[in-house]
Every structure is written in structure tokens, then in C-alpha cells.
Coordinates of C-alpha atoms in Angstrom, one line a residue:
M169 CA -60.8 9.4 -11.9
R170 CA -60.2 7.0 -9.3
T171 CA -57.2 5.6 -11.0
F172 CA -55.6 8.9 -11.4
I173 CA -56.1 9.9 -7.8
L174 CA -54.5 6.7 -6.5
T175 CA -51.6 7.1 -9.2
A176 CA -51.0 10.7 -7.8
A177 CA -51.3 9.6 -4.3
L178 CA -48.8 6.7 -4.9
T179 CA -46.5 9.2 -6.4
L180 CA -46.6 11.6 -3.7
L181 CA -45.9 8.6 -1.3
I182 CA -42.7 7.2 -3.1
P183 CA -40.4 10.1 -1.9
F184 CA -41.4 9.5 1.6
C185 CA -41.1 5.7 1.3
L186 CA -37.5 6.4 0.0
L187 CA -36.7 8.8 2.8
A188 CA -37.9 6.2 5.4
Q189 CA -35.5 3.6 3.8
Q190 CA -32.5 6.1 4.0
E191 CA -29.9 5.5 6.5
P192 CA -30.2 8.2 9.2
V193 CA -27.2 10.5 9.6
D194 CA -26.5 12.8 12.5
Q195 CA -26.0 16.0 10.5
A196 CA -24.8 18.1 13.5
M197 CA -22.1 15.4 14.0
M198 CA -21.0 15.3 10.4
Q199 CA -20.7 19.4 10.6
K200 CA -18.5 19.0 13.6
I201 CA -16.2 16.5 11.6
R202 CA -16.1 18.6 8.7
T203 CA -15.1 21.7 10.8
E204 CA -12.4 19.7 12.6
G205 CA -11.0 17.9 9.5
L206 CA -11.0 20.9 7.2
E207 CA -10.4 23.8 9.3
H208 CA -8.2 22.4 12.1
S209 CA -6.5 19.6 10.3
Q210 CA -3.0 18.2 11.7
I211 CA -2.4 16.5 8.4
P212 CA 0.9 18.6 7.5
V213 CA 2.4 17.9 10.7
I214 CA 1.7 14.1 10.8
A215 CA 3.0 13.8 7.2
H216 CA 6.1 15.5 8.2
Y217 CA 7.0 13.5 11.2
L218 CA 6.0 10.3 9.4
T219 CA 7.9 10.9 6.2
D220 CA 10.9 13.5 6.8
V221 CA 11.6 12.7 10.4
N222 CA 11.2 9.0 10.4
G223 CA 12.4 8.2 6.7
P224 CA 11.8 5.0 4.8
R225 CA 9.9 2.3 6.4
L226 CA 11.2 -1.0 4.7
T227 CA 9.5 -4.0 6.6
N228 CA 11.3 -5.0 9.7
S229 CA 14.1 -2.5 9.1
P230 CA 15.3 -0.1 11.9
G231 CA 13.3 2.7 9.9
Y232 CA 10.0 0.8 10.3
T233 CA 10.5 0.0 13.9
H234 CA 11.4 3.7 14.6
A235 CA 8.1 5.0 12.7
A236 CA 6.2 2.3 14.5
K237 CA 7.3 3.5 18.0
W238 CA 6.5 7.2 16.9
V239 CA 2.9 6.1 15.9
V240 CA 2.3 4.4 19.3
Q241 CA 3.8 7.3 21.3
T242 CA 1.5 9.8 19.0
L243 CA -1.9 7.7 19.5
K244 CA -1.1 7.6 23.3
Q245 CA -0.7 11.2 23.4
W246 CA -3.9 11.7 21.5
G247 CA -5.6 9.5 24.6
L248 CA -6.1 6.4 22.5
Q249 CA -6.1 3.3 24.4
N250 CA -4.0 -0.1 24.1
A251 CA -1.8 1.7 21.4
A252 CA 1.2 -0.9 20.9
M253 CA 3.2 -2.6 18.4
E254 CA 1.7 -6.1 17.9
P255 CA 3.6 -8.9 16.3
W256 CA 1.8 -10.7 13.4
G257 CA 4.3 -13.5 12.9
Q258 CA 7.7 -14.3 11.4
F259 CA 9.0 -12.1 8.7
G260 CA 12.8 -12.5 8.5
K261 CA 16.1 -10.6 8.7
S262 CA 16.1 -6.8 9.1
W263 CA 18.1 -4.8 6.4
S264 CA 19.0 -1.2 6.0
L265 CA 21.0 0.8 3.6
T266 CA 23.9 2.6 5.1
G267 CA 25.6 3.7 2.2
S268 CA 25.3 3.9 -1.7
Y269 CA 27.3 5.1 -4.4
L270 CA 27.6 4.4 -8.3
A271 CA 29.5 6.4 -10.7
L272 CA 30.9 6.2 -14.4
K273 CA 34.7 6.1 -14.1
T274 CA 35.5 5.4 -17.8
P275 CA 35.4 6.9 -20.6
Y276 CA 34.8 10.0 -18.1
Y277 CA 33.6 10.7 -14.5
Q278 CA 30.0 11.3 -13.7
P279 CA 27.7 10.1 -10.7
L280 CA 24.8 8.1 -11.7
I281 CA 21.2 7.9 -10.5
A282 CA 20.8 4.4 -8.8
Y283 CA 19.2 2.7 -5.8
P284 CA 20.1 -0.8 -4.6
K285 CA 17.4 -3.2 -4.4
A286 CA 16.0 -3.9 -0.9
W287 CA 17.8 -6.9 0.8
S288 CA 20.6 -6.7 -1.5
T289 CA 24.1 -7.6 -0.2
G290 CA 26.6 -5.1 -0.1
T291 CA 29.9 -4.7 -2.2
K292 CA 32.4 -5.2 0.9
G293 CA 34.0 -1.9 0.1
P294 CA 34.4 0.3 -2.9
I295 CA 35.2 -1.5 -6.1
T296 CA 36.1 -0.2 -9.8
A297 CA 35.2 -2.8 -12.4
P298 CA 34.4 -2.9 -16.2
V299 CA 31.1 -3.3 -17.5
V300 CA 29.9 -6.3 -19.7
L301 CA 26.5 -6.8 -21.6
L302 CA 24.3 -9.7 -21.6
D303 CA 21.5 -10.1 -24.3
T304 CA 19.3 -11.8 -21.6
L305 CA 19.4 -12.7 -18.0
S306 CA 19.5 -16.3 -18.3
E307 CA 21.8 -19.1 -17.4
A308 CA 22.6 -19.9 -21.2
A309 CA 23.6 -16.2 -21.8
I310 CA 25.6 -16.2 -18.5
D311 CA 27.5 -19.6 -19.4
K312 CA 28.2 -18.1 -23.1
L313 CA 30.1 -15.1 -21.7
G314 CA 32.2 -17.6 -19.7
A315 CA 35.1 -16.4 -17.8
G316 CA 34.6 -13.0 -19.2
I317 CA 32.0 -12.4 -16.3
K318 CA 34.5 -12.9 -13.5
G319 CA 35.0 -9.4 -11.6
K320 CA 32.7 -7.5 -14.0
I321 CA 29.6 -5.5 -13.3
V322 CA 26.7 -7.0 -15.4
I323 CA 23.9 -5.1 -17.4
V324 CA 21.4 -6.7 -19.6
R325 CA 20.2 -5.4 -22.9
P326 CA 17.2 -3.1 -22.3
H327 CA 14.0 -4.1 -24.2
D328 CA 13.5 -0.4 -25.0
T329 CA 16.7 1.1 -26.6
A330 CA 15.5 4.8 -26.7
L331 CA 13.5 7.0 -24.2
V332 CA 9.9 6.7 -25.0
S333 CA 8.2 10.1 -25.5
N334 CA 5.4 10.8 -23.0
F335 CA 2.9 13.7 -23.8
T336 CA 0.4 12.4 -21.2
P337 CA 0.3 14.3 -17.8
F338 CA 1.4 12.3 -14.9
A339 CA -1.1 13.6 -12.6
T340 CA -5.1 13.2 -13.3
R341 CA -8.3 13.6 -11.5
Y342 CA -11.7 12.1 -12.0
A343 CA -14.1 14.3 -13.3
D344 CA -17.1 15.4 -11.1
T345 CA -19.3 13.7 -13.8
T346 CA -17.5 10.4 -13.7
D347 CA -19.8 7.4 -13.5
F348 CA -17.9 5.5 -10.8
S349 CA -20.3 2.6 -11.1
K350 CA -18.4 1.7 -14.4
L351 CA -15.1 1.3 -12.6
P352 CA -13.6 -2.0 -13.7
D353 CA -13.3 -5.1 -11.4
M354 CA -9.9 -6.0 -10.2
Y355 CA -9.5 -9.7 -9.7
M356 CA -8.0 -11.1 -6.4
L357 CA -5.0 -13.4 -6.6
E358 CA -6.0 -17.1 -5.7
R359 CA -4.0 -20.0 -4.9
D360 CA -3.0 -21.1 -8.3
D361 CA -2.2 -17.5 -9.4
I362 CA 0.1 -17.1 -6.5
A363 CA 1.9 -20.3 -7.1
K364 CA 2.8 -19.2 -10.5
Y365 CA 4.4 -16.1 -9.1
G366 CA 6.3 -18.5 -6.8
D367 CA 7.9 -20.4 -9.9
F368 CA 8.7 -17.1 -11.0
F369 CA 10.5 -15.9 -8.3
Q370 CA 12.3 -19.2 -7.7
K371 CA 13.8 -19.0 -11.3
L372 CA 14.8 -15.4 -10.8
Y373 CA 16.6 -16.5 -7.5
A374 CA 18.3 -19.4 -9.5
V375 CA 19.6 -17.2 -12.2
R376 CA 21.3 -14.8 -9.8
K377 CA 23.0 -17.4 -7.9
H378 CA 24.4 -18.7 -11.0
L379 CA 25.4 -15.3 -12.0
A380 CA 27.5 -14.9 -8.6
A381 CA 28.9 -18.4 -8.8
K382 CA 30.7 -17.2 -12.1
G383 CA 32.2 -14.4 -10.2
A384 CA 30.0 -11.3 -11.3
A385 CA 30.8 -8.3 -9.0
A386 CA 27.4 -7.0 -9.3
L387 CA 24.0 -6.9 -11.4
L388 CA 22.7 -3.5 -12.5
N389 CA 19.0 -3.7 -13.3
A390 CA 17.3 -1.5 -16.1
N391 CA 14.3 0.7 -14.9
M392 CA 12.5 1.1 -18.2
H393 CA 9.0 2.0 -17.0
G394 CA 10.7 5.2 -15.2
R395 CA 11.9 8.2 -16.8
D396 CA 13.2 11.7 -15.8
G397 CA 15.2 10.3 -13.0
T398 CA 12.6 8.5 -11.4
I399 CA 13.5 5.0 -10.2
F400 CA 11.2 2.3 -9.2
A401 CA 13.4 0.2 -6.9
D402 CA 11.7 -2.5 -4.8
G403 CA 13.4 -5.7 -3.3
R404 CA 14.0 -9.3 -3.7
M405 CA 13.0 -12.1 -1.3
Y406 CA 16.4 -12.3 0.5
Y407 CA 14.9 -11.3 4.1
A408 CA 13.2 -14.7 4.3
K409 CA 14.7 -17.8 6.0
G410 CA 16.6 -20.0 3.6
Y411 CA 17.5 -17.1 1.2
T412 CA 20.6 -15.1 0.8
S413 CA 21.5 -12.3 -1.5
P414 CA 23.9 -13.7 -4.2
L415 CA 25.4 -10.4 -5.3
P416 CA 25.0 -6.7 -5.2
E417 CA 22.0 -5.6 -7.3
V418 CA 21.3 -2.0 -8.1
T419 CA 18.4 -0.4 -10.2
V420 CA 19.7 2.5 -12.4
S421 CA 17.7 5.3 -14.1
T422 CA 16.6 4.7 -17.5
E423 CA 18.6 7.5 -19.0
D424 CA 21.8 6.3 -17.3
M425 CA 21.2 2.7 -18.2
L426 CA 20.6 3.6 -21.9
R427 CA 24.0 5.5 -21.9
L428 CA 25.9 2.7 -20.5
Y429 CA 24.0 0.4 -23.3
R430 CA 25.1 2.8 -26.2
L431 CA 28.8 3.0 -24.9
L432 CA 29.2 -0.7 -24.9
R433 CA 27.3 -1.1 -28.2
S434 CA 29.9 1.2 -29.8
S435 CA 32.8 -0.8 -28.1
Q436 CA 33.9 1.9 -25.8
P437 CA 35.6 0.8 -22.6
V438 CA 33.2 1.3 -19.5
Q439 CA 34.2 1.3 -15.8
L440 CA 32.0 2.2 -12.9
E441 CA 32.8 3.0 -9.2
M442 CA 30.5 1.4 -6.9
N443 CA 30.2 1.1 -3.2
V444 CA 27.0 -0.6 -1.5
K445 CA 26.9 -0.6 2.2
A446 CA 24.0 -2.7 4.0
Q447 CA 23.5 -3.6 7.5
W448 CA 21.7 -6.8 8.4
D449 CA 20.3 -8.0 11.7
S450 CA 18.6 -11.2 12.8
T451 CA 18.0 -10.5 16.5
D452 CA 14.3 -10.0 16.0
T453 CA 12.7 -11.8 12.8
K454 CA 9.3 -11.0 13.9
G455 CA 6.9 -8.6 11.9
Y456 CA 4.9 -5.8 13.7
N457 CA 1.7 -4.0 13.2
V458 CA 0.6 -0.9 15.1
V459 CA -2.8 -0.8 16.8
G460 CA -4.8 1.7 19.0
E461 CA -8.5 2.3 19.8
I462 CA -11.1 4.3 21.3
P463 CA -12.9 1.9 23.4
G464 CA -16.8 1.6 22.8
T465 CA -19.3 2.9 25.5
D466 CA -22.5 0.9 24.8
N467 CA -22.7 -2.2 27.3
E468 CA -24.3 -4.3 24.5
L469 CA -22.1 -3.2 21.7
K470 CA -18.6 -2.2 23.0
N471 CA -17.2 -5.5 22.4
Q472 CA -17.8 -5.1 18.7
V473 CA -15.3 -3.4 16.6
V474 CA -15.0 -0.9 13.7
M475 CA -11.5 -0.9 11.9
L476 CA -9.7 1.4 9.7
G477 CA -6.3 1.1 8.4
G478 CA -3.4 1.5 5.9
H479 CA 0.1 -0.1 5.5
L480 CA 2.9 1.5 7.5
D481 CA 5.7 -0.3 5.5
S482 CA 7.1 1.3 2.5
W483 CA 10.2 0.9 0.2
H484 CA 13.5 2.4 0.7
S485 CA 14.4 4.8 -2.0
G486 CA 11.7 7.6 -1.0
T487 CA 10.2 8.1 2.3
G488 CA 6.9 6.2 1.5
A489 CA 4.7 9.3 1.6
T490 CA 2.0 8.3 -1.0
D491 CA 2.5 4.4 -0.6
D492 CA 1.2 4.3 1.9
G493 CA 2.0 7.1 4.2
A494 CA -0.9 8.9 2.9
G495 CA -3.2 6.2 4.2
C496 CA -1.6 6.0 7.4
I497 CA -1.6 9.9 7.9
V498 CA -5.3 10.0 6.9
M499 CA -6.2 7.2 9.2
M500 CA -4.4 8.7 12.1
E501 CA -6.0 12.1 11.5
A502 CA -9.4 10.3 11.3
M503 CA -8.8 8.9 14.7
R504 CA -7.5 12.4 16.1
I505 CA -10.7 14.0 14.7
L506 CA -12.9 11.7 16.5
K507 CA -10.9 11.9 19.7
T508 CA -10.8 15.6 19.7
L509 CA -14.4 15.9 19.3
G510 CA -14.9 13.8 22.4
V511 CA -16.9 11.1 20.7
Q512 CA -18.3 8.1 22.8
P513 CA -18.7 5.4 20.2
K514 CA -21.0 2.6 20.9
R515 CA -18.6 0.1 19.2
T516 CA -14.8 0.2 19.6
I517 CA -12.9 2.0 17.0
R518 CA -9.6 0.5 16.2
I519 CA -6.8 1.8 14.1
A520 CA -4.4 -0.7 12.6
L521 CA -1.3 0.2 10.5
W522 CA 0.1 -2.7 8.8
G523 CA 3.7 -4.2 8.3
G524 CA 4.6 -6.3 5.4
E525 CA 2.0 -5.1 2.9
E526 CA 4.5 -4.8 0.1
Q527 CA 5.5 -8.5 0.6
G528 CA 2.2 -9.9 0.1
L529 CA -0.3 -8.4 2.8
L530 CA 1.7 -10.1 5.4
G531 CA 0.8 -7.9 8.3
S532 CA -2.9 -7.6 7.7
F533 CA -3.2 -11.3 7.0
G534 CA -1.2 -12.2 10.0
Y535 CA -3.5 -10.0 12.1
V536 CA -6.7 -11.6 10.7
K537 CA -5.4 -15.3 11.0
K538 CA -4.5 -14.6 14.6
H539 CA -7.7 -12.9 15.6
Y540 CA -10.6 -14.0 12.9
G541 CA -9.7 -17.1 11.4
N542 CA -7.8 -18.7 8.4
P543 CA -9.2 -18.7 4.9
A544 CA -7.6 -21.7 4.2
D545 CA -10.1 -23.7 6.1
M546 CA -12.4 -20.9 7.2
K547 CA -12.3 -22.0 10.8
L548 CA -13.4 -18.7 12.1
T549 CA -13.0 -17.4 15.7
A550 CA -15.8 -15.8 17.9
E551 CA -14.1 -12.5 17.4
Q552 CA -14.9 -12.7 13.6
K553 CA -18.5 -12.0 14.3
N554 CA -17.9 -9.0 16.2
V555 CA -15.9 -6.9 13.3
S556 CA -18.6 -4.5 11.9
A557 CA -16.5 -3.3 8.9
Y558 CA -12.8 -2.6 8.1
Y559 CA -12.0 0.6 5.8
N560 CA -8.9 0.9 3.9
L561 CA -6.9 3.6 2.2
D562 CA -3.9 3.0 -0.1
N563 CA -4.1 4.4 -3.5
G564 CA -2.0 7.6 -2.8
S565 CA -3.1 10.9 -1.5
G566 CA -5.8 11.9 -3.8
K567 CA -9.2 12.9 -2.5
I568 CA -12.0 10.3 -1.8
R569 CA -14.4 9.9 -4.7
G570 CA -16.4 7.2 -3.1
I571 CA -16.2 3.6 -2.3
Y572 CA -15.8 0.0 -3.5
L573 CA -18.6 -2.3 -2.4
Q574 CA -16.5 -5.3 -2.8
N575 CA -19.7 -6.9 -4.3
N576 CA -21.5 -6.2 -0.8
E577 CA -24.6 -4.8 -2.5
A578 CA -26.5 -4.4 0.8
A579 CA -24.0 -1.7 2.1
G580 CA -24.6 0.5 -1.0
P581 CA -27.8 2.3 0.1
I582 CA -25.9 2.7 3.5
F583 CA -22.8 4.3 2.1
R584 CA -24.9 6.5 -0.1
S585 CA -26.6 8.2 2.7
W586 CA -23.2 8.6 4.4
L587 CA -21.8 10.3 1.2
E588 CA -24.5 12.8 0.9
P589 CA -23.2 15.3 3.6
F590 CA -19.8 15.3 1.5
A591 CA -21.1 15.5 -2.0
D592 CA -19.9 19.1 -2.2
L593 CA -16.4 17.8 -1.5
G594 CA -16.5 15.4 -4.4
A595 CA -17.3 12.2 -2.7
T596 CA -20.2 10.8 -4.5
G597 CA -19.4 7.6 -6.0
I598 CA -20.3 3.9 -5.4
T599 CA -19.2 1.0 -7.5
S600 CA -20.0 -2.7 -6.7
S601 CA -16.7 -3.6 -8.1
N602 CA -13.8 -5.3 -6.2
T603 CA -10.4 -3.7 -5.9
G604 CA -7.5 -5.6 -5.3
S605 CA -3.8 -5.4 -4.0
T606 CA -4.1 -4.2 -0.5
D607 CA -5.2 -5.0 3.0
H608 CA -9.0 -5.1 3.0
L609 CA -8.5 -8.2 0.9
S610 CA -7.3 -10.2 4.1
F611 CA -10.6 -9.1 6.1
D612 CA -12.7 -9.9 3.0
A613 CA -11.2 -13.4 2.8
V614 CA -12.6 -14.4 6.1
G615 CA -16.0 -12.9 5.6
I616 CA -15.4 -9.5 7.2
P617 CA -16.9 -6.5 5.4
G618 CA -13.7 -4.9 4.0
F619 CA -13.7 -1.7 1.9
Q620 CA -11.3 0.5 0.1
F621 CA -12.1 4.0 -0.9
I622 CA -12.1 5.4 -4.6
Q623 CA -9.4 8.2 -4.9
D624 CA -8.4 10.8 -7.5
P625 CA -5.3 9.0 -9.1
L626 CA -3.0 12.2 -9.1
E627 CA 0.4 10.9 -9.9
Y628 CA 0.2 7.7 -7.7
E629 CA 0.7 5.0 -10.4
T630 CA 2.6 7.2 -12.9
K631 CA 5.4 8.7 -10.6
T632 CA 5.4 8.0 -7.0
H633 CA 4.4 4.3 -6.2
H634 CA 7.6 2.4 -5.3
S635 CA 9.7 5.0 -6.5
N636 CA 12.6 7.7 -5.3
M637 CA 10.0 10.2 -5.7
D638 CA 7.6 8.9 -3.1
T639 CA 8.3 11.9 -0.6
Y640 CA 6.4 14.5 1.3
D641 CA 6.4 17.1 -1.5
H642 CA 4.4 14.8 -3.8
L643 CA 1.4 14.6 -1.0
S644 CA -1.8 16.5 -1.6
M645 CA -2.4 18.1 1.7
D646 CA -5.8 19.4 0.8
D647 CA -7.1 16.1 -0.8
M648 CA -5.9 14.2 2.4
K649 CA -7.8 16.7 4.6
Q650 CA -10.9 15.8 2.6
A651 CA -10.2 12.1 3.0
A652 CA -9.6 11.9 6.8
T653 CA -12.9 14.0 7.2
V654 CA -15.1 11.6 5.0
I655 CA -13.4 8.5 6.8
A656 CA -14.0 9.9 10.2
A657 CA -17.5 10.3 9.3
F658 CA -17.7 6.5 7.9
V659 CA -16.0 5.2 10.9
Y660 CA -18.3 7.2 13.2
N661 CA -21.6 6.1 11.5
T662 CA -20.5 2.4 11.6
A663 CA -19.7 2.7 15.2
M664 CA -23.0 4.4 16.2
R665 CA -25.6 2.4 14.0
P666 CA -28.0 0.2 15.7
E667 CA -26.9 -2.8 13.6
M668 CA -23.6 -4.2 12.2
M669 CA -22.8 -3.7 8.6
P670 CA -24.4 -6.3 6.3
R671 CA -22.1 -9.3 5.2
K672 CA -21.7 -11.4 2.0
P673 CA -21.8 -15.0 2.1
L674 CA -18.7 -16.6 3.4
P675 CA -16.1 -17.3 0.9
Q676 CA -15.3 -21.3 0.3
P677 CA -12.4 -22.7 2.2
G678 CA -9.1 -22.6 0.6
R679 CA -10.1 -19.8 -2.3
F680 CA -7.8 -17.2 -0.8
V681 CA -4.4 -18.3 0.5
F682 CA -1.9 -15.8 1.7
D683 CA 0.8 -17.8 3.6
L684 CA 2.3 -20.1 1.1
D685 CA 5.7 -21.6 1.5
F686 CA 7.8 -18.9 -0.4
P687 CA 8.1 -15.2 0.0
L688 CA 6.5 -12.8 -2.5

């Protein structure tokens, strides 16, 4: 009987013990954040100005600078302090597209869907030229064609010679019953991996120089993982010091490339009209981030910082709406929510929108290296100890479903408590997994707790990521309202909790190296 009573007593105590271990949450403030974020959102307005009005934001381009200045002005209008464009280091030449045209001239006239590669040279005026086919893009194949390549527009035999049927929906969501703890771990590139990419790009550059030396007029790239007029056109490394664009390079839609291939295979004469105009500028070769903050008010904690961000740069064929305009829009809205509510945070809350992410996390790593230390030698600054956490959003405009712990297990119970007020909005998931390829890694590499949120995929990877479809109309406004609300709450809680966020053991020196001597 005594054993039964003791067991019953312990059973009754367990919920109270668990309750005592939970992170305290200011429910009244959570409700205020929900009301402002969901009922008075400025997401559509911010999205319109960042994408439609400012346009593409290729790193160090006039479009990027224009957008960065607009963000600074907007943050200042909201009352944030120290809003500015902050240089992160040397990037390279500025490039912008001022004209682009490609059309089939023979055997009949029809415009083609095509976008030049970023940092491609222009055609120096309109050209009309025959098209020739290479079996592979290699020096051997180029030499085999010999003098027949001079003055010609070159295409390479597609890997797939027919449009692949696809009956899978482009856009998907996680089910509410998804077990997010089972999400796969994404490996972070380390020195040896990045060096292999460097070798690949050097070979890519060499073969294009060889093609130009043989007199080719231009190179058309296949776009075989896109369809229905969607083009994934990124860029080459020609912005960097010591590199020049050997010849005009254009990515063509899958359907148009397959038509050109079939015409050539049936021995039909094929001519194209082409005109690519690009503007280069080496006046300012520095790269810039945008920063702004709500200063902390607690005398003992105000020098500590909570950071949130996404990358401001984009590719050039769309307006960078989902990659990563969505992250910037959401993070700006989170700051607006907190400022509108008159929050007086104990710690300073700082937003940072990064440049050069698409070229290898350059903006965030430059900022981290400048302020917090270099992962190459792990010689850390005093500032590094004052950053409680960095929160990142860079997986499209889907709603937040939870958060990656980046193997920071001690943060799990804290985040679980913070997600509870938003369970009805679908934000419930926690996974220990790492996720890679974006700016939280720069912070994680020097031992600062860096986190990326789990998001509904929507059509991010299948349709809009790095494509000409990355525009305002592919943004999910309601999802971004939810995301801004959740993130504003996370940032508020981090800024107000008595202790800083728990940290993992420091990485070993040299494990993560970003600034190698070649551009990605």
C-alpha cells in the first residue's frame, strides 16, 4: 500500500516537474505578436517594393545596390537604429543586363525563351549566325570540329533528347502529422569538398576559353531540369579578379533547345538572331550587407545580440521573390512587428540581409570573419561571446513548420516551449538535424548558435529556385505572415530570456573554410 501511495504521488508530481522545466513564455506578448503579424501585416507591401519595384538583385549589381538602399531607408522609417549598408569585403566587378534577345531565323522566324548567364559578356551588337552541334563540351570535341566552329553559335547534345513527363505536383506541403524529427541531415561542405568544386570550375572556365579561341560566336546552354518555359539561369565566376567572360553564354528553355537539336540532327540549316548587351563596372568592387537594429535596454544585457536574417542577393532572370526575397521580407516584417509593438528588448535585436550568398555565403561569412572570428584558425573576438543566436530563413515562402537544431540538443526544450503558442498555425516540429547551403552556417562555423527554420516546400525547389519564375506571384503571402509572426516571437523570447542560448562545443580550426582562392 505504501509503495502504491508513493508511486501515485510521484506520478502526480511528474507533470509539475516537467512544467517547472519548461521555458517560461509571455503569453500576453505572444498574443500581441500574433495580432500584429496576422491581422495588420505589411508583407504584401514589402514584397511588392522589394521584388516588383527594385527588380533583380544580382550581387554587386546596380539592382542590388538600389534594393539595399531601399531596405536601409525602410528600416530607418520604421525607427530602427544604425541601419546601413556595411561592406563585407571584396567581391568583384558589377554586372547588369541591359538587353537580351534570341530568336530562330532559319528555317523560320520565332522568338526563343532564353536568358544570358550572369556575368556573361555581350555580343557587341546584333548577330545572325549558323548553329553547330557538339557531342560534348570538351576541348577534344571542339578541336574535332576545327575551323567549322568559327563564327558559329554552339549548342551541346542534350543528355535527354525528349521532354520527360512529370505527373508529380510542383507544389507540396508537409502533412500536419509529419514527424519532423526524422528529417535527413544535410552535410556541410568542408575544405576538401570545396576544393573539388574549385577544380571543376577551373576546367569549366578552360573549355570556354578554348571555345572562344576557336572563334565561336556564342554558347547556348541546355536547361534540361526545367520545363514549360521555366529556365534556371545562374552565372559563372567572371565577376572575380583575374577572370573574364570568354564569350556570350545563354541558357535556353528545354523545349526550344530540343527543337534546335532535332533540326540539326535532321540536317536542316539553322540560323539564330542574337543580341546580348551587358554593362560592367569596376568603380566599387566591394560587397555589401544591410544591417539595422532595435537596441537593447537592459544595462547588463544590451551589449548582447540576437540576430535574424536572409540573403538579399538573387539571380537575374526573375526578381528573387522566393530566393531569398521571402526570407528578407519575413525578417523585415518581424522587425516591424516588434518595433510597432514598442518592444523594449533586454538584448539588442539586429537584422542582417546578406549579399553574395549565391556565390558561397560570402556576405555572411565576411561579416562573421570581421566581427566574430575566422573558422580557419578559430581565433575568436570578444564580440563572438555576445551573440545569443542567429535565425535564418532561406527555403522559399512556405509556412514555418518548426526548426532545425543544428545538433544543438540543449536548445530543443526551449524551442519546444516557444512553438507551443503557434501549434494551431502548424509550427510544431523540432529536428536535431543540420540543414545546409545557407547563411546560418557562417555563424555555426565559429560556435555561434545558428538556426534555420523548417518550411513547407511549396514549389521552391521544383519551380522557382534560381529560375525566371522566381517572382512576386509565386509568393505565398499568408504563409509569410505566419512565418514573420513565429520568428518575431522567437527573436523576442531570445532577447528577453535571462540567459543566452546554449552553445555546442566549438568546431575544430580549419574544419569549415569559406574564403578559398577561387570563386564558387
